[in-house]
């Protein structure tokens, strides 16, 4: 799951990384935005239920919907 | 670009999120790992050069190769 600041929200951490990269000689860099990456392993009977859980957690706890967007992909991991 | 802690490295931030989710009723959650997500916009003449730049920055600056792994995908954005 990726949680990123909405486009219109200022990202000081991204700007800091951007300036560091530029000052270290990476002039090709135009813009950097920093977000969070989360891997959540969960048990669910099917993909629909997994998606429901992930969206619920993302909206309620793992992102701030006022300033952040989230996206995710599901991957099946078989139980040992 | 995603920067994640290597599997064998303890992730206290991930454990904290995992415990919070569980205590909030998401018993389906088995394990959470937290990493960084970066969007880097850069100018490059082709995909090969873009990949070379991204790998160079990732290895040298954006990740700590001792404890972290990185992965990335490239996406072409046309110049306006």
PDB file of N, CA, C and O in Angstrom, chain A residues 1 37 39-44 46-47 50-51 54 72-79, chain B residues 7:
ATOM      1  N   UNK A   1       0.841  -1.173   0.000  1.00  0.00           N
ATOM      2  CA  UNK A   1       0.000   0.000   0.000  1.00  0.00           C
ATOM      3  C   UNK A   1       0.894   1.247   0.000  1.00  0.00           C
ATOM      4  O   UNK A   1       1.907   1.276   0.695  1.00  0.00           O
ATOM      5  N   UNK A  37       5.180   3.510   2.470  1.00  0.00           N
ATOM      6  CA  UNK A  37       4.936   2.229   1.826  1.00  0.00           C
ATOM      7  C   UNK A  37       4.658   1.219   2.935  1.00  0.00           C
ATOM      8  O   UNK A  37       5.416   1.152   3.909  1.00  0.00           O
ATOM      9  N   UNK A  39       3.507  -2.885   3.809  1.00  0.00           N
ATOM     10  CA  UNK A  39       3.137  -4.253   3.452  1.00  0.00           C
ATOM     11  C   UNK A  39       2.308  -4.806   4.587  1.00  0.00           C
ATOM     12  O   UNK A  39       2.788  -4.890   5.722  1.00  0.00           O
ATOM     13  N   UNK A  40       1.070  -5.153   4.291  1.00  0.00           N
ATOM     14  CA  UNK A  40       0.179  -5.684   5.321  1.00  0.00           C
ATOM     15  C   UNK A  40      -0.188  -7.119   4.949  1.00  0.00           C
ATOM     16  O   UNK A  40      -0.787  -7.356   3.903  1.00  0.00           O
ATOM     17  N   UNK A  41       0.205  -8.055   5.788  1.00  0.00           N
ATOM     18  CA  UNK A  41      -0.151  -9.456   5.571  1.00  0.00           C
ATOM     19  C   UNK A  41      -1.409  -9.727   6.360  1.00  0.00           C
ATOM     20  O   UNK A  41      -1.442  -9.485   7.578  1.00  0.00           O
ATOM     21  N   UNK A  42      -2.450 -10.190   5.694  1.00  0.00           N
ATOM     22  CA  UNK A  42      -3.675 -10.488   6.444  1.00  0.00           C
ATOM     23  C   UNK A  42      -4.358 -11.734   5.940  1.00  0.00           C
ATOM     24  O   UNK A  42      -4.163 -12.142   4.796  1.00  0.00           O
ATOM     25  N   UNK A  43      -5.160 -12.318   6.822  1.00  0.00           N
ATOM     26  CA  UNK A  43      -5.926 -13.509   6.457  1.00  0.00           C
ATOM     27  C   UNK A  43      -7.305 -13.089   6.018  1.00  0.00           C
ATOM     28  O   UNK A  43      -7.995 -12.355   6.709  1.00  0.00           O
ATOM     29  N   UNK A  44      -7.710 -13.569   4.832  1.00  0.00           N
ATOM     30  CA  UNK A  44      -9.054 -13.274   4.364  1.00  0.00           C
ATOM     31  C   UNK A  44      -9.507 -14.432   3.488  1.00  0.00           C
ATOM     32  O   UNK A  44      -8.695 -15.072   2.817  1.00  0.00           O
ATOM     33  N   UNK A  46     -11.239 -14.412   0.783  1.00  0.00           N
ATOM     34  CA  UNK A  46     -11.130 -14.147  -0.657  1.00  0.00           C
ATOM     35  C   UNK A  46     -10.627 -12.725  -0.906  1.00  0.00           C
ATOM     36  O   UNK A  46     -10.478 -11.938   0.035  1.00  0.00           O
ATOM     37  N   UNK A  47     -10.385 -12.407  -2.165  1.00  0.00           N
ATOM     38  CA  UNK A  47      -9.843 -11.096  -2.550  1.00  0.00           C
ATOM     39  C   UNK A  47     -10.785  -9.955  -2.185  1.00  0.00           C
ATOM     40  O   UNK A  47     -10.342  -8.891  -1.772  1.00  0.00           O
ATOM     41  N   UNK A  50     -10.424  -9.202   1.412  1.00  0.00           N
ATOM     42  CA  UNK A  50      -9.112  -8.591   1.638  1.00  0.00           C
ATOM     43  C   UNK A  50      -9.145  -7.119   1.219  1.00  0.00           C
ATOM     44  O   UNK A  50      -8.674  -6.239   1.942  1.00  0.00           O
ATOM     45  N   UNK A  51      -9.749  -6.836   0.061  1.00  0.00           N
ATOM     46  CA  UNK A  51      -9.829  -5.462  -0.436  1.00  0.00           C
ATOM     47  C   UNK A  51     -10.651  -4.595   0.512  1.00  0.00           C
ATOM     48  O   UNK A  51     -10.291  -3.455   0.818  1.00  0.00           O
ATOM     49  N   UNK A  54      -8.538  -3.827   3.593  1.00  0.00           N
ATOM     50  CA  UNK A  54      -7.445  -2.896   3.308  1.00  0.00           C
ATOM     51  C   UNK A  54      -7.984  -1.477   3.118  1.00  0.00           C
ATOM     52  O   UNK A  54      -7.437  -0.509   3.660  1.00  0.00           O
ATOM     53  N   UNK A  72      -3.265   0.637  -3.487  1.00  0.00           N
ATOM     54  CA  UNK A  72      -2.753  -0.660  -3.019  1.00  0.00           C
ATOM     55  C   UNK A  72      -2.923  -1.714  -4.094  1.00  0.00           C
ATOM     56  O   UNK A  72      -3.712  -1.556  -5.027  1.00  0.00           O
ATOM     57  N   UNK A  73      -2.165  -2.760  -3.971  1.00  0.00           N
ATOM     58  CA  UNK A  73      -2.366  -3.944  -4.796  1.00  0.00           C
ATOM     59  C   UNK A  73      -2.459  -5.131  -3.846  1.00  0.00           C
ATOM     60  O   UNK A  73      -1.880  -5.118  -2.757  1.00  0.00           O
ATOM     61  N   UNK A  74      -3.216  -6.155  -4.281  1.00  0.00           N
ATOM     62  CA  UNK A  74      -3.363  -7.367  -3.468  1.00  0.00           C
ATOM     63  C   UNK A  74      -2.526  -8.472  -4.091  1.00  0.00           C
ATOM     64  O   UNK A  74      -2.423  -8.587  -5.307  1.00  0.00           O
ATOM     65  N   UNK A  75      -1.962  -9.287  -3.250  1.00  0.00           N
ATOM     66  CA  UNK A  75      -1.154 -10.404  -3.722  1.00  0.00           C
ATOM     67  C   UNK A  75      -1.496 -11.592  -2.851  1.00  0.00           C
ATOM     68  O   UNK A  75      -1.498 -11.478  -1.620  1.00  0.00           O
ATOM     69  N   UNK A  76      -1.769 -12.721  -3.490  1.00  0.00           N
ATOM     70  CA  UNK A  76      -2.148 -13.896  -2.701  1.00  0.00           C
ATOM     71  C   UNK A  76      -0.904 -14.615  -2.198  1.00  0.00           C
ATOM     72  O   UNK A  76       0.018 -14.879  -2.962  1.00  0.00           O
ATOM     73  N   UNK A  77      -0.889 -14.885  -0.900  1.00  0.00           N
ATOM     74  CA  UNK A  77       0.194 -15.669  -0.310  1.00  0.00           C
ATOM     75  C   UNK A  77      -0.457 -16.907   0.270  1.00  0.00           C
ATOM     76  O   UNK A  77      -1.367 -16.812   1.083  1.00  0.00           O
ATOM     77  N   UNK A  78      -0.025 -18.068  -0.160  1.00  0.00           N
ATOM     78  CA  UNK A  78      -0.650 -19.304   0.351  1.00  0.00           C
ATOM     79  C   UNK A  78      -0.215 -19.559   1.786  1.00  0.00           C
ATOM     80  O   UNK A  78       0.921 -19.322   2.153  1.00  0.00           O
ATOM     81  N   UNK A  79      -1.164 -20.051   2.544  1.00  0.00           N
ATOM     82  CA  UNK A  79      -0.881 -20.433   3.924  1.00  0.00           C
ATOM     83  C   UNK A  79       0.001 -21.693   3.908  1.00  0.00           C
ATOM     84  O   UNK A  79      -0.231 -22.610   3.124  1.00  0.00           O
TER      85      UNK A  79
ATOM     86  N   UNK B   7      14.366  -8.390   5.088  1.00  0.00           N
ATOM     87  CA  UNK B   7      13.490  -9.285   5.869  1.00  0.00           C
ATOM     88  C   UNK B   7      14.014  -9.556   7.271  1.00  0.00           C
ATOM     89  O   UNK B   7      13.253  -9.638   8.222  1.00  0.00           O
TER      90      UNK B   7
END
